[in-house]
Coordinates of C-alpha atoms (C1' of nucleotides) in Angstrom, one line a residue:
Chain F
M3 CA 26.9 48.8 -9.8
G4 CA 24.2 46.4 -8.7
V5 CA 24.1 44.6 -11.9
A6 CA 25.2 41.4 -10.3
E7 CA 22.8 41.8 -7.6
R8 CA 19.9 42.2 -10.0
K9 CA 21.0 39.2 -12.0
E10 CA 21.0 37.2 -8.8
R11 CA 17.3 38.3 -8.3
E12 CA 16.4 37.6 -11.6
K13 CA 17.9 34.3 -11.5
Q14 CA 16.0 33.6 -8.2
K15 CA 12.7 34.7 -10.0
R16 CA 13.3 32.2 -13.0
K17 CA 14.0 29.4 -10.4
E18 CA 10.7 30.4 -8.6
L19 CA 8.8 30.8 -12.1
I20 CA 9.9 27.2 -12.7
I21 CA 9.2 25.6 -9.4
R22 CA 5.6 27.3 -9.7
A23 CA 5.1 25.8 -13.2
A24 CA 6.3 22.2 -12.0
E25 CA 4.0 22.5 -9.2
K26 CA 1.0 22.8 -11.4
V27 CA 2.2 20.1 -13.6
F28 CA 3.1 17.5 -11.0
F29 CA -0.2 17.9 -8.8
S30 CA -2.4 17.8 -11.9
Q31 CA -0.6 15.0 -13.6
G32 CA 1.4 13.2 -11.0
F33 CA 5.1 13.2 -10.8
E34 CA 5.7 10.0 -13.0
R35 CA 3.3 11.4 -15.7
S36 CA 4.7 14.7 -15.8
T37 CA 7.4 15.3 -18.4
M38 CA 10.1 17.9 -18.5
D39 CA 8.6 19.2 -21.6
D40 CA 5.4 19.4 -19.9
I41 CA 6.9 21.7 -17.4
A42 CA 9.1 23.6 -19.9
E43 CA 5.8 24.4 -21.8
E44 CA 3.9 25.5 -18.6
A45 CA 7.0 28.0 -18.0
E46 CA 7.1 29.1 -21.5
L47 CA 10.8 28.1 -21.5
S48 CA 12.6 25.5 -23.2
K49 CA 13.6 22.3 -21.5
G50 CA 17.4 22.9 -21.7
T51 CA 16.7 26.1 -19.7
L52 CA 15.3 23.9 -16.8
Y53 CA 18.5 22.1 -16.8
L54 CA 20.1 25.5 -15.9
Y55 CA 18.4 25.7 -13.0
F56 CA 17.9 22.1 -11.7
K57 CA 20.2 19.4 -12.3
S58 CA 17.5 16.8 -12.8
K59 CA 13.7 16.0 -12.8
E60 CA 14.2 14.6 -9.0
D61 CA 16.0 17.9 -8.0
L62 CA 13.1 20.1 -9.3
H63 CA 10.6 17.6 -7.6
I64 CA 12.4 18.0 -4.4
S65 CA 12.3 21.7 -4.5
V66 CA 8.4 21.8 -5.3
V67 CA 7.9 19.6 -2.2
H68 CA 10.0 21.7 -0.1
K69 CA 8.0 24.7 -1.0
V70 CA 4.6 22.7 -0.2
G71 CA 6.4 21.7 3.0
S72 CA 7.1 25.2 4.0
R73 CA 3.4 26.2 3.1
L74 CA 2.2 23.5 5.7
K75 CA 4.7 25.0 8.3
A76 CA 3.3 28.4 7.6
S77 CA -0.1 27.2 8.3
M78 CA 0.8 26.3 11.8
M79 CA 2.9 29.2 12.7
G80 CA 0.1 30.9 14.3
I81 CA -0.8 28.1 16.8
E82 CA 2.6 28.4 18.8
N83 CA 1.7 31.7 20.0
L84 CA -1.9 30.9 21.0
D85 CA -2.8 31.1 24.8
E86 CA -3.3 27.4 25.2
D87 CA -1.5 24.7 27.1
A88 CA 0.8 22.6 25.5
F89 CA -1.5 19.7 25.3
E90 CA -4.1 22.0 23.6
K91 CA -1.4 23.4 21.1
L92 CA -0.4 19.9 20.2
V93 CA -4.1 18.9 19.1
S94 CA -4.5 22.2 17.4
M95 CA -1.3 21.4 15.2
G96 CA -2.6 18.1 14.7
R97 CA -5.9 19.3 13.6
A98 CA -4.3 22.1 11.3
T99 CA -2.4 18.9 9.6
I100 CA -5.5 17.0 9.1
E101 CA -7.0 20.0 7.6
F102 CA -4.1 20.5 5.3
A103 CA -4.3 16.8 4.4
N104 CA -8.0 17.1 3.6
K105 CA -7.8 20.1 1.2
F106 CA -4.5 19.1 -0.4
P107 CA -4.3 15.4 -0.4
D108 CA -1.6 15.2 -3.0
Q109 CA 0.4 17.8 -1.6
M110 CA 0.3 15.9 1.9
K111 CA 1.4 12.7 0.1
S112 CA 4.5 14.4 -1.3
I113 CA 5.5 15.8 2.2
M114 CA 5.2 12.4 3.5
L115 CA 7.2 10.8 0.7
L116 CA 9.7 13.7 1.3
E117 CA 10.2 12.8 5.0
S118 CA 10.6 9.1 4.1
F119 CA 13.3 9.7 1.5
E120 CA 15.4 12.8 1.7
L121 CA 18.0 12.3 4.2
Q122 CA 19.1 8.8 3.3
Q123 CA 20.5 9.7 -0.1
T124 CA 21.6 13.5 0.3
S125 CA 24.6 14.2 2.4
Y126 CA 24.5 17.5 4.3
S127 CA 26.8 19.2 6.7
T128 CA 25.5 19.1 10.2
S129 CA 24.7 22.9 10.2
Q130 CA 22.8 22.2 6.8
L131 CA 21.2 19.4 8.3
K132 CA 19.4 21.6 11.1
D133 CA 18.3 24.1 8.4
V134 CA 16.6 21.3 6.3
I135 CA 15.0 19.7 9.3
F136 CA 13.6 23.0 10.9
K137 CA 13.1 25.1 8.1
D138 CA 10.4 23.3 6.2
S139 CA 9.1 20.6 8.7
P140 CA 6.9 21.6 11.3
V141 CA 9.0 19.5 13.7
G142 CA 10.9 22.7 15.1
I143 CA 7.5 24.2 16.5
V144 CA 6.5 20.8 18.0
I145 CA 9.8 20.6 19.8
R146 CA 9.2 23.9 21.4
I147 CA 5.5 23.2 22.2
V148 CA 7.0 19.8 24.1
E149 CA 9.6 22.1 25.9
Q150 CA 6.8 24.3 27.1
G151 CA 4.7 21.1 28.3
V152 CA 7.7 19.6 30.3
K153 CA 7.9 23.0 32.1
E154 CA 4.2 23.1 32.8
K155 CA 4.7 19.6 34.2
L156 CA 2.0 18.2 31.7
I157 CA 4.6 16.3 29.6
R158 CA 7.0 13.7 31.1
A159 CA 10.6 14.9 31.3
D160 CA 12.3 11.3 31.4
I161 CA 12.5 11.5 27.7
P162 CA 14.2 14.3 25.9
A163 CA 11.9 16.7 24.5
P164 CA 13.3 16.6 21.0
L165 CA 12.8 12.8 20.8
I166 CA 9.3 13.1 21.9
A167 CA 8.6 15.8 19.4
H168 CA 9.9 14.1 16.6
T169 CA 8.1 10.8 17.6
L170 CA 4.9 12.8 17.8
W171 CA 5.3 14.4 14.4
M172 CA 6.2 10.9 12.7
Q173 CA 3.0 9.6 14.5
M174 CA 1.0 12.4 12.9
L175 CA 2.3 11.6 9.7
S176 CA 1.7 8.1 9.8
V177 CA -2.0 8.4 11.0
V178 CA -2.7 10.7 8.0
R179 CA -1.0 8.1 5.8
F180 CA -3.1 5.6 7.2
V181 CA -6.5 7.4 6.7
S182 CA -5.4 8.3 3.0
T183 CA -4.1 5.1 2.1
K184 CA -6.4 2.6 3.9
S185 CA -9.6 4.4 3.7
T186 CA -11.3 1.2 2.3
L187 CA -10.1 -0.7 5.6
I188 CA -11.6 2.0 7.8
K189 CA -15.0 1.5 6.4
M190 CA -14.6 -2.3 6.6
L191 CA -13.8 -1.6 10.5
E192 CA -17.0 0.3 10.5
L193 CA -15.0 3.3 11.5
T194 CA -14.6 6.9 10.3
P195 CA -11.3 8.9 9.8
V196 CA -12.5 11.1 12.5
Q197 CA -12.6 8.4 15.0
V198 CA -9.2 7.3 13.8
Y199 CA -7.9 10.7 14.3
E200 CA -9.4 11.0 17.9
S201 CA -8.2 7.9 19.2
H202 CA -4.7 8.9 17.8
F203 CA -4.7 12.0 19.8
E204 CA -6.0 9.9 22.9
L205 CA -3.3 7.4 22.6
V206 CA -0.6 9.3 21.7
L207 CA -1.2 12.0 24.4
N208 CA -1.9 9.6 27.0
G209 CA 1.7 8.1 26.3
I210 CA 3.5 11.3 26.7
R211 CA 1.5 12.5 29.9
S212 CA 3.7 12.9 32.9
Chain V
M17 CA -5.9 -36.4 -17.1
G18 CA -3.9 -33.8 -15.1
V19 CA -2.2 -32.1 -17.7
A20 CA -4.0 -28.7 -17.1
E21 CA -2.9 -29.2 -13.6
R22 CA 0.5 -29.8 -14.1
K23 CA 0.6 -27.0 -16.5
E24 CA -0.7 -24.7 -13.8
R25 CA 1.8 -25.8 -11.4
E26 CA 4.7 -25.1 -13.9
K27 CA 3.2 -21.7 -14.6
Q28 CA 3.2 -20.9 -10.9
K29 CA 6.9 -22.2 -10.8
R30 CA 7.9 -20.0 -13.6
K31 CA 6.2 -17.0 -12.0
E32 CA 8.2 -17.8 -8.7
L33 CA 11.6 -18.2 -10.7
I34 CA 11.0 -14.7 -12.2
I35 CA 10.0 -13.2 -8.7
R36 CA 13.2 -14.6 -7.5
A37 CA 15.4 -13.2 -10.2
A38 CA 13.6 -9.8 -9.8
E39 CA 14.1 -9.8 -6.2
K40 CA 17.8 -10.5 -6.6
V41 CA 18.1 -7.5 -9.1
F42 CA 15.7 -5.0 -7.5
F43 CA 17.6 -5.3 -4.2
S44 CA 21.1 -5.4 -5.7
Q45 CA 20.7 -2.3 -7.8
G46 CA 17.5 -0.5 -6.7
F47 CA 14.1 -0.7 -8.4
E48 CA 14.6 2.2 -10.7
R49 CA 18.1 1.2 -11.8
S50 CA 16.9 -2.3 -12.7
T51 CA 15.8 -2.9 -16.3
M52 CA 13.4 -5.5 -17.4
D53 CA 16.3 -6.8 -19.4
D54 CA 18.6 -7.2 -16.5
I55 CA 15.8 -9.4 -14.7
A56 CA 15.2 -11.5 -17.9
E57 CA 18.9 -12.2 -17.8
E58 CA 18.9 -13.2 -14.4
A59 CA 16.0 -15.4 -15.1
E60 CA 17.5 -16.8 -18.1
L61 CA 14.5 -16.0 -20.1
S62 CA 13.7 -13.4 -22.6
K63 CA 12.0 -10.0 -21.7
G64 CA 9.0 -10.9 -23.6
T65 CA 8.3 -13.9 -21.3
L66 CA 8.4 -11.7 -18.4
Y67 CA 5.2 -9.8 -19.9
L68 CA 3.5 -13.1 -20.1
Y69 CA 3.7 -13.6 -16.4
F70 CA 3.5 -9.9 -15.2
K71 CA 1.8 -7.0 -16.7
S72 CA 4.3 -4.5 -16.0
K73 CA 7.5 -3.7 -14.0
E74 CA 5.3 -2.2 -11.4
D75 CA 3.4 -5.1 -11.0
L76 CA 6.4 -7.5 -10.8
H77 CA 7.8 -5.0 -8.2
I78 CA 4.6 -5.4 -6.0
S79 CA 4.9 -9.3 -6.3
V80 CA 8.4 -9.1 -5.0
V81 CA 7.5 -6.7 -2.0
H82 CA 4.7 -9.0 -1.2
K83 CA 6.9 -11.8 -1.1
V84 CA 9.2 -10.0 1.4
G85 CA 6.4 -8.9 3.3
S86 CA 5.2 -12.4 4.0
R87 CA 8.7 -13.2 5.0
L88 CA 8.8 -10.6 7.7
K89 CA 5.4 -11.8 8.9
A90 CA 6.6 -15.5 9.0
S91 CA 9.5 -14.3 11.2
M92 CA 6.8 -13.2 13.6
M93 CA 4.6 -16.2 13.5
G94 CA 6.4 -17.9 16.3
I95 CA 5.6 -14.8 18.9
E96 CA 1.9 -15.2 19.0
N97 CA 2.1 -18.7 20.5
L98 CA 4.8 -17.9 23.4
D99 CA 3.9 -17.9 26.8
E100 CA 3.8 -14.2 27.5
D101 CA 1.3 -11.4 28.3
A102 CA 0.3 -9.1 25.6
F103 CA 2.6 -6.3 26.4
E104 CA 5.6 -8.8 26.2
K105 CA 4.4 -10.1 23.0
L106 CA 4.1 -6.6 21.6
V107 CA 7.5 -5.7 22.6
S108 CA 8.9 -9.0 21.2
M109 CA 7.1 -8.3 17.8
G110 CA 8.4 -4.8 17.8
R111 CA 12.0 -6.1 18.5
A112 CA 11.6 -8.9 15.5
T113 CA 10.7 -6.1 13.2
I114 CA 13.8 -4.0 14.2
E115 CA 15.9 -6.9 14.0
F116 CA 14.6 -7.6 10.5
A117 CA 15.1 -4.0 9.5
N118 CA 18.9 -4.2 10.6
K119 CA 19.3 -7.2 8.7
F120 CA 17.5 -6.3 5.5
P121 CA 17.3 -2.7 5.2
D122 CA 16.4 -2.7 1.6
Q123 CA 13.6 -5.0 1.9
M124 CA 12.2 -3.2 5.0
K125 CA 12.2 0.0 3.0
S126 CA 10.3 -1.7 0.2
I127 CA 7.7 -3.1 2.8
M128 CA 7.2 0.4 4.4
L129 CA 6.7 1.8 0.7
L130 CA 4.1 -0.8 0.0
E131 CA 2.2 0.1 3.1
S132 CA 2.2 3.5 2.1
F133 CA 1.1 3.3 -1.5
E134 CA -0.8 -0.1 -2.5
L135 CA -4.3 0.5 -1.5
Q136 CA -4.9 4.0 -2.6
Q137 CA -4.3 2.9 -6.3
T138 CA -5.6 -0.8 -6.6
S139 CA -9.1 -1.6 -6.3
Y140 CA -10.1 -4.7 -4.5
S141 CA -13.4 -6.1 -3.5
T142 CA -13.8 -6.2 0.4
S143 CA -13.2 -9.9 0.6
Q144 CA -9.9 -9.7 -1.5
L145 CA -9.1 -6.6 0.8
K146 CA -9.1 -8.7 4.0
D147 CA -6.5 -11.2 2.3
V148 CA -4.2 -8.3 1.1
I149 CA -4.3 -6.8 4.5
F150 CA -3.7 -9.9 6.6
K151 CA -2.0 -12.2 4.5
D152 CA 1.4 -10.6 4.1
S153 CA 1.1 -7.7 6.8
P154 CA 1.9 -8.7 10.4
V155 CA -1.0 -6.5 11.6
G156 CA -3.5 -9.6 11.9
I157 CA -1.3 -10.9 14.5
V158 CA -1.0 -7.7 16.3
I159 CA -4.8 -7.4 16.4
R160 CA -5.1 -10.9 18.0
I161 CA -2.6 -9.9 20.7
V162 CA -4.3 -6.7 21.5
E163 CA -7.5 -8.6 21.8
Q164 CA -5.8 -10.9 24.4
G165 CA -4.4 -7.7 26.1
V166 CA -7.8 -6.5 26.4
K167 CA -9.1 -9.9 27.9
E168 CA -6.2 -9.6 30.5
K169 CA -7.3 -6.2 31.4
L170 CA -3.7 -4.9 30.3
I171 CA -4.8 -2.9 27.4
R172 CA -7.7 -0.1 27.4
A173 CA -11.1 -1.4 25.9
D174 CA -12.6 2.0 25.1
I175 CA -11.0 1.8 21.6
P176 CA -11.5 -1.0 19.2
A177 CA -8.6 -3.5 19.4
P178 CA -8.2 -3.4 15.4
L179 CA -8.0 0.3 15.6
I180 CA -5.3 -0.1 18.3
A181 CA -3.6 -2.6 16.6
H182 CA -3.2 -0.7 13.3
T183 CA -2.1 2.3 15.2
L184 CA 0.6 0.3 16.8
W185 CA 1.6 -1.0 13.5
M186 CA 1.8 2.1 11.8
Q187 CA 3.8 3.8 14.7
M188 CA 6.2 0.8 14.5
L189 CA 6.8 1.3 10.7
S190 CA 7.3 4.9 11.2
V191 CA 9.8 4.6 14.1
V192 CA 11.7 2.2 11.8
R193 CA 11.7 4.5 9.0
F194 CA 12.6 7.5 11.3
V195 CA 15.7 5.6 12.4
S196 CA 16.7 4.4 8.7
T197 CA 16.1 8.0 7.3
K198 CA 17.1 10.4 10.0
S199 CA 20.2 8.7 11.3
T200 CA 22.4 12.0 11.0
L201 CA 19.7 13.8 13.0
I202 CA 19.7 11.1 15.7
K203 CA 23.4 11.4 16.0
M204 CA 22.9 15.3 16.2
L205 CA 20.7 14.9 19.1
E206 CA 23.3 12.5 20.8
L207 CA 21.0 9.7 20.9
T208 CA 21.3 6.1 19.7
P209 CA 18.8 4.1 17.7
V210 CA 18.3 1.8 20.7
Q211 CA 17.2 4.8 22.7
V212 CA 14.7 5.8 20.1
Y213 CA 13.3 2.5 19.9
E214 CA 13.0 2.1 23.6
S215 CA 11.4 5.5 24.2
H216 CA 8.9 4.6 21.4
F217 CA 8.0 1.3 23.1
E218 CA 7.6 3.2 26.6
L219 CA 5.5 6.0 25.0
V220 CA 3.3 3.7 22.8
L221 CA 2.8 1.2 25.4
N222 CA 2.0 3.8 28.0
G223 CA -0.6 5.3 25.7
I224 CA -2.6 1.8 25.3
R225 CA -2.4 0.9 28.9
S226 CA -5.8 0.5 30.6
Chain W
dT13 C1' 2.1 -38.1 -38.3
dT14 C1' -0.2 -34.1 -38.6
dA15 C1' -2.7 -30.3 -36.8
dA16 C1' -3.7 -27.2 -33.1
dT17 C1' -2.8 -25.0 -29.0
dT18 C1' 0.5 -22.9 -26.0
dA19 C1' 4.8 -20.7 -24.8
dA20 C1' 8.8 -18.1 -25.5
dT21 C1' 11.5 -14.8 -28.3
dG22 C1' 13.9 -10.7 -29.5
dA23 C1' 13.7 -7.0 -32.9
dC24 C1' 11.1 -3.1 -33.0
dT25 C1' 8.4 1.2 -31.2
dA26 C1' 7.2 5.1 -28.5
dA27 C1' 8.5 8.0 -24.9
dT28 C1' 11.4 10.8 -22.5
dA29 C1' 15.5 12.3 -19.4
dG30 C1' 19.3 14.6 -20.2
dT31 C1' 22.9 16.8 -23.5
dC32 C1' 25.2 20.3 -26.2
dA33 C1' 26.8 23.1 -30.4
dG34 C1' 25.0 26.9 -31.6
dA35 C1' 21.9 31.4 -31.8
dA36 C1' 20.2 35.2 -29.0
dA37 C1' 20.4 38.6 -25.6
dA38 C1' 22.4 41.4 -22.3
dT39 C1' 26.6 43.6 -20.7
dA40 C1' 31.3 45.6 -20.9
dA41 C1' 35.0 47.8 -23.6
dC42 C1' 36.4 51.0 -26.6
Chain T
dG3 C1' 27.8 53.9 -31.3
dT4 C1' 30.1 49.8 -32.4
dT5 C1' 32.4 45.7 -31.5
dA6 C1' 33.8 42.1 -28.1
dT7 C1' 32.7 39.4 -24.2
dT8 C1' 30.0 37.2 -21.4
dT9 C1' 25.5 35.2 -20.0
dT10 C1' 21.4 32.9 -21.2
dC11 C1' 18.4 30.4 -23.8
dT12 C1' 17.3 27.0 -27.3
dG13 C1' 15.5 22.7 -29.5
dA14 C1' 17.5 19.0 -32.4
dC15 C1' 19.8 15.0 -30.7
dT16 C1' 21.3 10.7 -28.3
dA17 C1' 20.8 7.0 -25.1
dT18 C1' 17.8 4.4 -22.3
dT19 C1' 14.2 1.4 -21.5
dA20 C1' 9.4 -0.1 -21.1
dG21 C1' 6.3 -2.6 -23.3
dT22 C1' 4.6 -4.9 -28.0
dC23 C1' 3.8 -8.3 -31.8
dA24 C1' 4.9 -11.0 -35.4
dT25 C1' 7.4 -15.0 -35.9
dT26 C1' 9.5 -19.3 -34.1
dA27 C1' 9.6 -23.3 -31.0
dA28 C1' 7.7 -26.7 -28.1
dT29 C1' 3.9 -29.3 -26.2
dT30 C1' -0.5 -31.6 -26.6
dA31 C1' -4.4 -33.4 -29.1
dA32 C1' -6.4 -35.7 -33.0

DNA sequence: TTAATTAATGACTAATAGTCAGAAAATAAC
DNA sequence: GTTATTTTCTGACTATTAGTCATTAATTAA
């Protein structure tokens, strides 16, 4: 009798529904401004019900950001299989990230916020940790591209590939953060975001060249 | 008659007193957990008085973080005048930052948070902006060191020095953030924080070498 | 000494995250 | 088909706390 299974599926559906409603509310009003009542109304459920599926507003927020993160990752999945060398792929991934940040600035900010916070407070087992890091974040892809680059003798082999990959990803996030938070400064320096990004690629790729 | 001046000084003193009290409370309980009543009690003032000096909890928070930021900067002031070449100075500044982050992890986190947020929401005039960026953040020092490096022909001249400097500083913050938020991951990769930092210096300085 | 100005207070309001006893709906038992 | 049991949902309620403001106290000027 598949009743339990169906209920399980329905539960998951409700959860998704709530996440969708919360995403809508969070990104239209901002996290702080959004109340659980707003989200409940958007989801056409009562507030109490939200707490059956998420233990707190913060918990719901994390689910939303995870969802956004996996969307960014999805937008990059194609790049790994292109017929390009490692450097070209890394630049393509960078450009995809920039494009995402331009199209969905708030979503990008939330991803960066997640990357800054999550692991310090939550405690995962080692195996769960792998999932968390590699499921939503694009860093898993970057690692494989760096490994490809080491094989191609394009990227230096004296530093472990995963470390290079994480460094690249952090640096990518930091330049996106810079452009989005310091745009006034960039104008003041008589630069454009494009110049900042291009210099970033130039500096960073020069650093990892073998 | 210097009454107005004395009063002005006393006002400033009160403000400092409140900032000190708030710093104590914020860093012992965390920002979210700290209530304005806690801070008022620590400052031996009533809550209403806090609002005579700061327009909101967030405003007070920003003042506290600015103070912490200028302390980090102060700990670096000496380096600029050492008898070292630009690369050595940059590494020294990096190490000073790491040391600060190890000694005062919460304070460092708050600085990183400030660097992510501030400018997007507040609106300064161009001249004020310069102050905000260069008064508390160590980036002003980094710019001068990079300029020295360009003169010494150690650092590439094809990218504007301020842009290189900002990139370096962002990257420094991002590696500190990485080490502090992803320590479990670093262990998983069988690495140590020291290795992560050393690779960072190696990659980054290699990138800017002329 | 009195008037006027400035600073400080803390009881009060408004907003909202999270709870929980009871209602409603779905499922199982007979 | 009816009743009992389990699951899901509800929204009124509580607790907390940021921020306000009428009142009081202290300081300065007249």
